[in-house]
PDB file of C-alpha atoms in Angstrom:
ATOM      1  CA  MET A   1     -11.725  -8.321  -7.752  1.00  0.00           C
ATOM      2  CA  GLU A   2     -12.018 -11.052 -10.935  1.00  0.00           C
ATOM      3  CA  ASN A   3     -14.630 -12.739 -11.672  1.00  0.00           C
ATOM      4  CA  ASP A   4     -14.965 -16.600 -10.516  1.00  0.00           C
ATOM      5  CA  ASN A   5     -15.414 -19.093  -8.437  1.00  0.00           C
ATOM      6  CA  LYS A   6     -12.754 -18.491  -5.715  1.00  0.00           C
ATOM      7  CA  LYS A   7     -13.583 -15.833  -3.779  1.00  0.00           C
ATOM      8  CA  ASN A   8     -11.202 -13.851  -2.742  1.00  0.00           C
ATOM      9  CA  LYS A   9      -9.293 -13.016   0.313  1.00  0.00           C
ATOM     10  CA  PHE A  10      -7.295  -9.606   1.998  1.00  0.00           C
ATOM     11  CA  LEU A  11      -5.077  -9.869   5.299  1.00  0.00           C
ATOM     12  CA  ILE A  12      -5.015  -6.349   6.581  1.00  0.00           C
ATOM     13  CA  ALA A  13      -2.270  -6.416   9.976  1.00  0.00           C
ATOM     14  CA  LEU A  14      -3.756  -4.741  12.918  1.00  0.00           C
ATOM     15  CA  ASP A  15      -2.203  -3.850  16.856  1.00  0.00           C
ATOM     16  CA  GLY A  16      -4.823  -1.368  17.654  1.00  0.00           C
ATOM     17  CA  SER A  17      -2.894   1.021  17.044  1.00  0.00           C
ATOM     18  CA  ASP A  18      -4.246   5.052  15.351  1.00  0.00           C
ATOM     19  CA  TYR A  19      -3.077   3.197  12.214  1.00  0.00           C
ATOM     20  CA  SER A  20      -4.106   0.056  12.276  1.00  0.00           C
ATOM     21  CA  SER A  21      -7.480   2.070  12.470  1.00  0.00           C
ATOM     22  CA  GLU A  22      -6.948   3.860  10.245  1.00  0.00           C
ATOM     23  CA  ALA A  23      -6.209   1.304   7.590  1.00  0.00           C
ATOM     24  CA  VAL A  24      -9.331  -0.522   8.759  1.00  0.00           C
ATOM     25  CA  LYS A  25     -11.435   2.574   8.448  1.00  0.00           C
ATOM     26  CA  TYR A  26      -9.780   3.188   4.927  1.00  0.00           C
ATOM     27  CA  ILE A  27     -10.300  -0.308   3.475  1.00  0.00           C
ATOM     28  CA  LYS A  28     -13.870  -0.390   4.485  1.00  0.00           C
ATOM     29  CA  ASN A  29     -15.271   1.911   2.498  1.00  0.00           C
ATOM     30  CA  PHE A  30     -14.365   0.667  -1.004  1.00  0.00           C
ATOM     31  CA  GLU A  31     -16.885  -1.311  -2.015  1.00  0.00           C
ATOM     32  CA  GLN A  32     -15.231  -3.802  -4.408  1.00  0.00           C
ATOM     33  CA  CYS A  33     -14.071  -5.403  -1.616  1.00  0.00           C
ATOM     34  CA  LYS A  34     -17.197  -6.395   0.666  1.00  0.00           C
ATOM     35  CA  ASN A  35     -17.507  -9.482  -2.006  1.00  0.00           C
ATOM     36  CA  MET A  36     -13.851 -10.702  -0.013  1.00  0.00           C
ATOM     37  CA  ASP A  37     -12.964 -12.391   2.437  1.00  0.00           C
ATOM     38  CA  ILE A  38     -10.998 -10.630   5.532  1.00  0.00           C
ATOM     39  CA  ILE A  39      -8.036 -12.338   8.132  1.00  0.00           C
ATOM     40  CA  LEU A  40      -7.891  -9.465  10.670  1.00  0.00           C
ATOM     41  CA  PHE A  41      -4.566 -10.762  11.489  1.00  0.00           C
ATOM     42  CA  ASN A  42      -2.658  -9.681  15.054  1.00  0.00           C
ATOM     43  CA  VAL A  43       1.048 -10.614  15.901  1.00  0.00           C
ATOM     44  CA  TYR A  44       1.373 -10.282  20.098  1.00  0.00           C
ATOM     45  CA  SER A  45       4.347 -10.226  22.133  1.00  0.00           C
ATOM     46  CA  PRO A  46       4.237 -12.715  25.178  1.00  0.00           C
ATOM     47  CA  LEU A  47       6.479  -9.901  26.734  1.00  0.00           C
ATOM     48  CA  PRO A  48       7.244  -5.814  26.530  1.00  0.00           C
ATOM     49  CA  GLU A  49       9.694  -5.185  23.877  1.00  0.00           C
ATOM     50  CA  TYR A  50      11.542  -3.576  26.227  1.00  0.00           C
ATOM     51  CA  TYR A  51      12.293  -6.478  28.177  1.00  0.00           C
ATOM     52  CA  PHE A  52      13.707  -8.629  24.752  1.00  0.00           C
ATOM     53  CA  ASP A  53      16.178  -5.397  24.231  1.00  0.00           C
ATOM     54  CA  ALA A  54      17.058  -5.755  27.862  1.00  0.00           C
ATOM     55  CA  ASN A  55      17.401  -9.153  27.114  1.00  0.00           C
ATOM     56  CA  ILE A  56      16.018  -9.566  31.154  1.00  0.00           C
ATOM     57  CA  VAL A  57      12.928 -12.428  31.816  1.00  0.00           C
ATOM     58  CA  PRO A  58      10.372 -10.852  34.327  1.00  0.00           C
ATOM     59  CA  GLU A  59       8.846 -12.608  36.954  1.00  0.00           C
ATOM     60  CA  TYR A  60       6.310 -15.452  36.104  1.00  0.00           C
ATOM     61  CA  ASP A  61       3.289 -14.041  37.435  1.00  0.00           C
ATOM     62  CA  GLU A  62       4.217 -10.908  36.074  1.00  0.00           C
ATOM     63  CA  VAL A  63       4.881 -12.436  32.245  1.00  0.00           C
ATOM     64  CA  VAL A  64       1.328 -14.331  32.547  1.00  0.00           C
ATOM     65  CA  SER A  65      -0.878 -11.561  34.413  1.00  0.00           C
ATOM     66  CA  TRP A  66       0.863  -9.302  31.092  1.00  0.00           C
ATOM     67  CA  GLU A  67       0.247 -11.885  28.272  1.00  0.00           C
ATOM     68  CA  LEU A  68      -3.406 -11.854  29.514  1.00  0.00           C
ATOM     69  CA  ASP A  69      -4.122  -7.954  29.318  1.00  0.00           C
ATOM     70  CA  HIS A  70      -2.495  -7.743  26.142  1.00  0.00           C
ATOM     71  CA  ILE A  71      -5.172 -10.858  24.914  1.00  0.00           C
ATOM     72  CA  ASN A  72      -7.947  -9.236  26.329  1.00  0.00           C
ATOM     73  CA  PHE A  73      -7.131  -5.774  24.801  1.00  0.00           C
ATOM     74  CA  ILE A  74      -6.220  -7.211  21.188  1.00  0.00           C
ATOM     75  CA  ARG A  75      -9.190  -9.470  21.283  1.00  0.00           C
ATOM     76  CA  LYS A  76     -11.739  -6.310  21.989  1.00  0.00           C
ATOM     77  CA  TYR A  77     -10.270  -4.376  19.441  1.00  0.00           C
ATOM     78  CA  MET A  78     -10.278  -7.068  16.617  1.00  0.00           C
ATOM     79  CA  GLY A  79     -13.654  -7.612  17.586  1.00  0.00           C
ATOM     80  CA  ASP A  80     -14.697  -4.141  17.595  1.00  0.00           C
ATOM     81  CA  VAL A  81     -12.876  -3.998  13.902  1.00  0.00           C
ATOM     82  CA  HIS A  82     -15.081  -7.209  12.791  1.00  0.00           C
ATOM     83  CA  ASP A  83     -18.478  -5.104  13.793  1.00  0.00           C
ATOM     84  CA  LEU A  84     -17.300  -2.552  12.260  1.00  0.00           C
ATOM     85  CA  PHE A  85     -17.042  -4.303   8.796  1.00  0.00           C
ATOM     86  CA  VAL A  86     -20.461  -6.038   9.547  1.00  0.00           C
ATOM     87  CA  LYS A  87     -21.906  -2.874  10.131  1.00  0.00           C
ATOM     88  CA  SER A  88     -19.998  -1.226   6.722  1.00  0.00           C
ATOM     89  CA  GLY A  89     -21.605  -3.797   4.881  1.00  0.00           C
ATOM     90  CA  PHE A  90     -19.272  -6.562   4.697  1.00  0.00           C
ATOM     91  CA  GLU A  91     -20.343 -10.282   4.827  1.00  0.00           C
ATOM     92  CA  ARG A  92     -20.197 -11.337   8.943  1.00  0.00           C
ATOM     93  CA  ASP A  93     -19.159 -15.280   7.977  1.00  0.00           C
ATOM     94  CA  GLY A  94     -16.500 -13.542   5.476  1.00  0.00           C
ATOM     95  CA  ILE A  95     -14.658 -11.809   8.396  1.00  0.00           C
ATOM     96  CA  LYS A  96     -12.190 -13.855  10.357  1.00  0.00           C
ATOM     97  CA  ILE A  97     -10.099 -13.063  13.383  1.00  0.00           C
ATOM     98  CA  LYS A  98      -6.099 -14.831  13.960  1.00  0.00           C
ATOM     99  CA  ILE A  99      -4.437 -13.555  16.274  1.00  0.00           C
ATOM    100  CA  ASN A 100      -0.830 -15.258  16.374  1.00  0.00           C
ATOM    101  CA  LYS A 101       1.704 -15.550  18.944  1.00  0.00           C
ATOM    102  CA  ARG A 102       4.796 -13.764  17.628  1.00  0.00           C
ATOM    103  CA  LYS A 103       6.942 -16.094  16.745  1.00  0.00           C
ATOM    104  CA  VAL A 104      10.335 -15.602  14.866  1.00  0.00           C
ATOM    105  CA  GLY A 105       8.954 -11.293  14.748  1.00  0.00           C
ATOM    106  CA  PHE A 106       6.387  -8.836  13.982  1.00  0.00           C
ATOM    107  CA  ALA A 107       7.154  -8.524  10.302  1.00  0.00           C
ATOM    108  CA  ARG A 108       8.883 -11.900   9.701  1.00  0.00           C
ATOM    109  CA  ASP A 109       5.674 -13.265  11.244  1.00  0.00           C
ATOM    110  CA  ILE A 110       3.094 -11.179   8.914  1.00  0.00           C
ATOM    111  CA  LEU A 111       5.276 -12.162   6.039  1.00  0.00           C
ATOM    112  CA  ILE A 112       4.810 -15.838   6.420  1.00  0.00           C
ATOM    113  CA  GLU A 113       0.891 -15.612   6.820  1.00  0.00           C
ATOM    114  CA  ALA A 114       1.401 -13.328   3.460  1.00  0.00           C
ATOM    115  CA  LYS A 115       2.489 -16.640   1.599  1.00  0.00           C
ATOM    116  CA  ASN A 116      -1.461 -18.230   1.783  1.00  0.00           C
ATOM    117  CA  ASP A 117      -2.275 -16.600  -0.877  1.00  0.00           C
ATOM    118  CA  TYR A 118      -3.950 -13.343  -0.322  1.00  0.00           C
ATOM    119  CA  SER A 119      -5.221 -11.005  -3.063  1.00  0.00           C
ATOM    120  CA  PHE A 120      -3.358  -7.868  -1.072  1.00  0.00           C
ATOM    121  CA  ILE A 121      -2.483  -6.866   2.470  1.00  0.00           C
ATOM    122  CA  VAL A 122      -2.828  -4.064   4.136  1.00  0.00           C
ATOM    123  CA  ILE A 123      -1.098  -2.548   7.022  1.00  0.00           C
ATOM    124  CA  GLY A 124      -0.711   1.232   8.824  1.00  0.00           C
ATOM    125  CA  ARG A 125       2.289   3.086   8.351  1.00  0.00           C
ATOM    126  CA  LYS A 126       3.189   2.840  11.626  1.00  0.00           C
ATOM    127  CA  GLY A 127       1.902   1.052  15.233  1.00  0.00           C
ATOM    128  CA  ILE A 128       2.250   1.015  18.786  1.00  0.00           C
ATOM    129  CA  GLY A 129       5.455   1.954  20.054  1.00  0.00           C
ATOM    130  CA  GLU A 130       6.688   3.067  16.869  1.00  0.00           C
ATOM    131  CA  LEU A 131       9.129   5.916  16.898  1.00  0.00           C
ATOM    132  CA  ASN A 132       7.692   9.200  14.832  1.00  0.00           C
ATOM    133  CA  GLU A 133      10.272   8.028  11.662  1.00  0.00           C
ATOM    134  CA  ILE A 134      10.179   9.878   8.977  1.00  0.00           C
ATOM    135  CA  PHE A 135       9.752   7.116   6.363  1.00  0.00           C
ATOM    136  CA  LEU A 136       7.653   4.251   8.058  1.00  0.00           C
ATOM    137  CA  GLY A 137       7.468   2.633  11.454  1.00  0.00           C
ATOM    138  CA  SER A 138       9.602   0.203  11.406  1.00  0.00           C
ATOM    139  CA  ILE A 139       7.344  -2.801  11.038  1.00  0.00           C
ATOM    140  CA  ALA A 140       5.842  -1.337   8.416  1.00  0.00           C
ATOM    141  CA  ALA A 141       9.175  -0.835   6.680  1.00  0.00           C
ATOM    142  CA  LYS A 142      10.124  -4.588   6.722  1.00  0.00           C
ATOM    143  CA  VAL A 143       7.093  -6.284   4.730  1.00  0.00           C
ATOM    144  CA  PHE A 144       7.368  -3.164   2.611  1.00  0.00           C
ATOM    145  CA  GLU A 145      10.811  -4.136   1.590  1.00  0.00           C
ATOM    146  CA  LYS A 146      10.484  -7.904   1.869  1.00  0.00           C
ATOM    147  CA  LEU A 147       7.267  -8.417   0.281  1.00  0.00           C
ATOM    148  CA  PHE A 148       7.681  -9.038  -3.342  1.00  0.00           C
ATOM    149  CA  PHE A 149       4.661 -11.771  -4.401  1.00  0.00           C
ATOM    150  CA  THR A 150       1.996  -9.749  -2.581  1.00  0.00           C
ATOM    151  CA  PRO A 151       0.211  -6.049  -3.761  1.00  0.00           C
ATOM    152  CA  ILE A 152       0.642  -4.282  -0.352  1.00  0.00           C
ATOM    153  CA  PHE A 153      -1.588  -1.542   1.058  1.00  0.00           C
ATOM    154  CA  ILE A 154       0.696   0.827   2.836  1.00  0.00           C
ATOM    155  CA  VAL A 155      -2.119   3.318   4.773  1.00  0.00           C
ATOM    156  CA  GLY A 156      -1.078   6.770   6.036  1.00  0.00           C
ATOM    157  CA  LYS A 157      -3.151   8.971   8.394  1.00  0.00           C
ATOM    158  CA  ASN A 158      -7.250   9.928   6.750  1.00  0.00           C
ATOM    159  CA  PRO A 159      -6.575   9.300   3.224  1.00  0.00           C
ATOM    160  CA  ASN A 160      -9.707   9.561   1.295  1.00  0.00           C
ATOM    161  CA  THR A 161     -10.941   6.838  -0.828  1.00  0.00           C
ATOM    162  CA  ASP A 162     -12.756   8.630  -3.373  1.00  0.00           C
ATOM    163  CA  LYS A 163      -9.771   9.304  -6.088  1.00  0.00           C
ATOM    164  CA  ILE A 164      -6.735   7.353  -6.942  1.00  0.00           C
ATOM    165  CA  LEU A 165      -3.489   7.863  -9.445  1.00  0.00           C
ATOM    166  CA  VAL A 166      -1.671   5.370 -10.915  1.00  0.00           C
ATOM    167  CA  ALA A 167       2.111   5.949 -11.844  1.00  0.00           C
ATOM    168  CA  VAL A 168       2.648   4.855 -14.961  1.00  0.00           C
ATOM    169  CA  ASP A 169       5.858   4.670 -17.094  1.00  0.00           C
ATOM    170  CA  GLY A 170       5.646   2.257 -19.959  1.00  0.00           C
ATOM    171  CA  SER A 171       6.926  -0.710 -18.229  1.00  0.00           C
ATOM    172  CA  GLU A 172       5.480  -4.359 -17.631  1.00  0.00           C
ATOM    173  CA  ASN A 173       5.641  -3.730 -14.087  1.00  0.00           C
ATOM    174  CA  SER A 174       3.380  -0.382 -14.460  1.00  0.00           C
ATOM    175  CA  MET A 175       1.114  -1.985 -16.857  1.00  0.00           C
ATOM    176  CA  ARG A 176       0.416  -4.895 -13.881  1.00  0.00           C
ATOM    177  CA  ALA A 177      -0.540  -2.325 -11.640  1.00  0.00           C
ATOM    178  CA  VAL A 178      -3.168  -0.573 -13.875  1.00  0.00           C
ATOM    179  CA  ASP A 179      -4.209  -4.649 -14.554  1.00  0.00           C
ATOM    180  CA  PHE A 180      -4.661  -5.054 -10.515  1.00  0.00           C
ATOM    181  CA  ILE A 181      -6.813  -1.361 -10.879  1.00  0.00           C
ATOM    182  CA  CYS A 182      -8.818  -3.224 -13.643  1.00  0.00           C
ATOM    183  CA  LYS A 183     -10.007  -6.372 -11.757  1.00  0.00           C
ATOM    184  CA  VAL A 184     -10.044  -4.463  -8.384  1.00  0.00           C
ATOM    185  CA  PHE A 185     -12.339  -1.383  -9.753  1.00  0.00           C
ATOM    186  CA  ASN A 186     -14.334  -3.633 -12.563  1.00  0.00           C
ATOM    187  CA  ASN A 187     -17.748  -1.903 -13.406  1.00  0.00           C
ATOM    188  CA  SER A 188     -16.846   0.984 -10.705  1.00  0.00           C
ATOM    189  CA  ASP A 189     -17.695   4.583 -10.442  1.00  0.00           C
ATOM    190  CA  ILE A 190     -13.960   4.901  -9.211  1.00  0.00           C
ATOM    191  CA  LYS A 191     -12.309   8.429 -10.515  1.00  0.00           C
ATOM    192  CA  ILE A 192      -8.553   7.087 -11.522  1.00  0.00           C
ATOM    193  CA  GLY A 193      -5.852   9.225 -12.780  1.00  0.00           C
ATOM    194  CA  LEU A 194      -3.260   7.809 -15.062  1.00  0.00           C
ATOM    195  CA  ILE A 195       0.191   9.985 -14.781  1.00  0.00           C
ATOM    196  CA  HIS A 196       3.443  10.328 -16.348  1.00  0.00           C
ATOM    197  CA  ILE A 197       6.439  11.948 -15.584  1.00  0.00           C
ATOM    198  CA  ILE A 198       9.339  13.245 -17.630  1.00  0.00           C
ATOM    199  CA  ARG A 199      12.501  14.158 -15.509  1.00  0.00           C
ATOM    200  CA  GLY A 200      14.372  16.840 -16.987  1.00  0.00           C
ATOM    201  CA  GLY A 201      17.007  19.140 -15.672  1.00  0.00           C
ATOM    202  CA  SER A 202      18.863  22.447 -16.958  1.00  0.00           C
ATOM    203  CA  THR A 203      20.581  21.943 -20.163  1.00  0.00           C
ATOM    204  CA  LYS A 204      22.756  24.431 -18.904  1.00  0.00           C
ATOM    205  CA  GLU A 205      25.039  22.285 -16.966  1.00  0.00           C
ATOM    206  CA  ASN A 206      27.954  20.381 -18.005  1.00  0.00           C
ATOM    207  CA  GLY A 207      27.998  20.747 -22.256  1.00  0.00           C
ATOM    208  CA  VAL A 208      24.111  19.560 -22.527  1.00  0.00           C
ATOM    209  CA  LYS A 209      22.565  22.153 -24.389  1.00  0.00           C
ATOM    210  CA  LYS A 210      25.470  21.552 -27.316  1.00  0.00           C
ATOM    211  CA  ILE A 211      24.943  17.871 -27.511  1.00  0.00           C
ATOM    212  CA  PHE A 212      21.018  16.936 -26.909  1.00  0.00           C
ATOM    213  CA  SER A 213      17.989  19.010 -27.715  1.00  0.00           C
ATOM    214  CA  LYS A 214      15.801  19.422 -24.862  1.00  0.00           C
ATOM    215  CA  ARG A 215      12.489  19.777 -26.730  1.00  0.00           C
ATOM    216  CA  ASN A 216      13.392  16.882 -28.779  1.00  0.00           C
ATOM    217  CA  PHE A 217      13.526  15.308 -25.803  1.00  0.00           C
ATOM    218  CA  ILE A 218      10.756  15.211 -24.442  1.00  0.00           C
ATOM    219  CA  GLU A 219       8.416  15.212 -27.411  1.00  0.00           C
ATOM    220  CA  ASN A 220      10.296  11.936 -28.485  1.00  0.00           C
ATOM    221  CA  THR A 221       9.264  10.955 -25.231  1.00  0.00           C
ATOM    222  CA  LYS A 222       5.721  11.755 -24.793  1.00  0.00           C
ATOM    223  CA  ASP A 223       5.608   9.981 -28.325  1.00  0.00           C
ATOM    224  CA  ALA A 224       7.132   7.063 -26.810  1.00  0.00           C
ATOM    225  CA  ILE A 225       4.430   7.124 -24.092  1.00  0.00           C
ATOM    226  CA  ILE A 226       1.249   8.043 -25.034  1.00  0.00           C
ATOM    227  CA  PRO A 227       0.140   4.833 -26.192  1.00  0.00           C
ATOM    228  CA  PHE A 228       1.154   3.155 -23.073  1.00  0.00           C
ATOM    229  CA  ILE A 229      -1.125   5.261 -21.647  1.00  0.00           C
ATOM    230  CA  GLU A 230      -3.884   5.045 -24.189  1.00  0.00           C
ATOM    231  CA  LYS A 231      -3.864   1.063 -23.734  1.00  0.00           C
ATOM    232  CA  ALA A 232      -4.101   1.760 -20.020  1.00  0.00           C
ATOM    233  CA  LYS A 233      -7.129   3.882 -20.229  1.00  0.00           C
ATOM    234  CA  ASN A 234      -8.673   1.108 -22.519  1.00  0.00           C
ATOM    235  CA  ASN A 235      -8.179  -1.591 -20.696  1.00  0.00           C
ATOM    236  CA  LEU A 236     -10.088   0.333 -17.417  1.00  0.00           C
ATOM    237  CA  ILE A 237     -12.605   1.151 -19.753  1.00  0.00           C
ATOM    238  CA  ASN A 238     -12.812  -2.705 -20.924  1.00  0.00           C
ATOM    239  CA  TYR A 239     -13.199  -3.495 -17.174  1.00  0.00           C
ATOM    240  CA  GLY A 240     -16.082  -1.062 -16.942  1.00  0.00           C
ATOM    241  CA  ILE A 241     -14.439   1.331 -15.699  1.00  0.00           C
ATOM    242  CA  ASN A 242     -16.761   5.328 -17.079  1.00  0.00           C
ATOM    243  CA  ALA A 243     -14.326   6.857 -19.563  1.00  0.00           C
ATOM    244  CA  ASN A 244     -15.453  10.012 -18.172  1.00  0.00           C
ATOM    245  CA  ASN A 245     -13.803   9.386 -14.774  1.00  0.00           C
ATOM    246  CA  ILE A 246     -10.384   8.811 -16.775  1.00  0.00           C
ATOM    247  CA  ASP A 247      -8.182  11.194 -15.903  1.00  0.00           C
ATOM    248  CA  VAL A 248      -4.408  11.186 -17.834  1.00  0.00           C
ATOM    249  CA  ASP A 249      -1.275  13.802 -17.454  1.00  0.00           C
ATOM    250  CA  ILE A 250       1.909  13.726 -18.576  1.00  0.00           C
ATOM    251  CA  ILE A 251       4.357  16.104 -16.438  1.00  0.00           C
ATOM    252  CA  THR A 252       7.455  17.480 -17.952  1.00  0.00           C
ATOM    253  CA  ASN A 253      10.258  19.151 -16.570  1.00  0.00           C
ATOM    254  CA  VAL A 254      10.677  17.858 -13.083  1.00  0.00           C
ATOM    255  CA  THR A 255      13.859  16.774 -11.325  1.00  0.00           C
ATOM    256  CA  SER A 256      12.387  14.450  -9.113  1.00  0.00           C
ATOM    257  CA  ARG A 257       9.772  12.216  -9.691  1.00  0.00           C
ATOM    258  CA  ALA A 258       8.326  10.702  -6.822  1.00  0.00           C
ATOM    259  CA  ALA A 259       7.699  14.495  -5.547  1.00  0.00           C
ATOM    260  CA  ALA A 260       6.192  15.127  -8.936  1.00  0.00           C
ATOM    261  CA  ILE A 261       4.036  12.004  -8.402  1.00  0.00           C
ATOM    262  CA  PHE A 262       3.194  13.436  -4.671  1.00  0.00           C
ATOM    263  CA  GLU A 263       2.579  16.548  -5.336  1.00  0.00           C
ATOM    264  CA  TYR A 264      -0.090  16.192  -7.931  1.00  0.00           C
ATOM    265  CA  ALA A 265      -1.693  13.320  -5.601  1.00  0.00           C
ATOM    266  CA  LYS A 266      -1.898  16.482  -3.112  1.00  0.00           C
ATOM    267  CA  LYS A 267      -2.897  19.403  -5.069  1.00  0.00           C
ATOM    268  CA  ASN A 268      -6.066  17.139  -6.909  1.00  0.00           C
ATOM    269  CA  ASN A 269      -7.008  15.276  -4.044  1.00  0.00           C
ATOM    270  CA  TYR A 270      -5.808  11.525  -4.610  1.00  0.00           C
ATOM    271  CA  GLY A 271      -6.111   9.812  -1.328  1.00  0.00           C
ATOM    272  CA  THR A 272      -4.168   6.589  -2.945  1.00  0.00           C
ATOM    273  CA  ILE A 273      -1.046   6.227  -4.888  1.00  0.00           C
ATOM    274  CA  VAL A 274      -0.469   3.213  -6.880  1.00  0.00           C
ATOM    275  CA  ALA A 275       2.949   2.306  -8.338  1.00  0.00           C
ATOM    276  CA  GLY A 276       4.730  -0.469  -9.774  1.00  0.00           C
ATOM    277  CA  ARG A 277       6.919  -2.138  -7.434  1.00  0.00           C
ATOM    278  CA  ARG A 278       9.841  -1.871 -10.041  1.00  0.00           C
ATOM    279  CA  GLY A 279       9.475   0.383 -13.166  1.00  0.00           C
ATOM    280  CA  LEU A 280      12.407   0.510 -16.427  1.00  0.00           C
ATOM    281  CA  SER A 281      15.182   0.162 -14.972  1.00  0.00           C
ATOM    282  CA  VAL A 282      17.018  -3.800 -14.275  1.00  0.00           C
ATOM    283  CA  VAL A 283      18.516  -2.111 -11.387  1.00  0.00           C
ATOM    284  CA  THR A 284      18.121  -4.147  -8.126  1.00  0.00           C
ATOM    285  CA  ASP A 285      17.678  -1.238  -5.651  1.00  0.00           C
ATOM    286  CA  PHE A 286      17.582  -1.258  -2.054  1.00  0.00           C
ATOM    287  CA  PHE A 287      14.410  -1.199  -1.319  1.00  0.00           C
ATOM    288  CA  ALA A 288      11.243  -1.765  -3.449  1.00  0.00           C
ATOM    289  CA  GLY A 289      12.885   0.547  -6.648  1.00  0.00           C
ATOM    290  CA  ARG A 290      13.856   4.761  -5.918  1.00  0.00           C
ATOM    291  CA  VAL A 291      10.579   6.648  -6.964  1.00  0.00           C
ATOM    292  CA  VAL A 292       8.156   3.784  -5.221  1.00  0.00           C
ATOM    293  CA  ASN A 293      10.506   4.028  -2.361  1.00  0.00           C
ATOM    294  CA  LYS A 294      10.367   7.909  -2.373  1.00  0.00           C
ATOM    295  CA  ILE A 295       6.428   7.996  -2.791  1.00  0.00           C
ATOM    296  CA  VAL A 296       6.074   5.683  -0.043  1.00  0.00           C
ATOM    297  CA  GLN A 297       8.407   8.590   2.325  1.00  0.00           C
ATOM    298  CA  LEU A 298       6.530  11.442   1.115  1.00  0.00           C
ATOM    299  CA  ALA A 299       2.795  10.769   1.420  1.00  0.00           C
ATOM    300  CA  ASN A 300       2.321   9.913   4.834  1.00  0.00           C
ATOM    301  CA  ASP A 301      -1.009  11.230   4.436  1.00  0.00           C
ATOM    302  CA  ARG A 302      -1.755   8.909   1.714  1.00  0.00           C
ATOM    303  CA  SER A 303      -2.294   5.447   0.866  1.00  0.00           C
ATOM    304  CA  VAL A 304       0.272   4.133  -1.451  1.00  0.00           C
ATOM    305  CA  TRP A 305      -0.398   0.601  -3.063  1.00  0.00           C
ATOM    306  CA  ILE A 306       2.629  -1.292  -4.252  1.00  0.00           C
ATOM    307  CA  ILE A 307       2.217  -3.949  -7.161  1.00  0.00           C
ATOM    308  CA  PRO A 308       5.033  -6.924  -7.419  1.00  0.00           C
TER     309      PRO A 308
END
């Protein structure tokens, strides 16, 4: 990331599940992360979750045996992840393992740890024991909902790392997303797409055709966003990203911005989608903002980076 005397660090939340393993395979392929420190972070429960649900305390010997087996499993798993990062070119001394017994809850314990000045947080979409939900596993969902102070990478199943799509909307928040990419991928050959979506419904509904010109609306909106996109592109170039590796596109006449972004990423093989946590609207949405929330729901086979 930034070239200063402070070495940046990131946290990757691991639980031994397939999704946390996907997060490891994904992040180890980014050369730009190899000069950063990594905290391999695990929160474990001293009891199986169903005991907490039932409010039942098992026998002491059972508790000790289960906790010991679980700790041994996660220690081996974390050690294997450590070795995988080293083999991938990460500095051995820069990789730390942190295993904590659950204090207030899996998600809340991750959020507490996230306050320790990390450049970003990496988490798989689902983990051990999670239901096959349409959205996220409950832990990832809770972290995503509350993590407003640090970028979060939500990693889906088998995302590639070759191409990154950045959604821009002309807001200060989306420019911060671009700036984050500049700092992470400075002097890089990574391929980056900048995309802007212009919604446009039917002009035949509710008398809209009589009042507004759809063509004028689209052209005026394009004229307004193009200087912003040019600024974003120039920022990337100024940070050493090859201009030939930057694609720009403006999609018009769609009903859902999130769906259009996801379909564009899928069609053009972008494994990562980057967006600001909130855009032009000043309304506080239930999660991170309607568009970002929907992108995360849709992109279960991609990685989504949310930049605050």
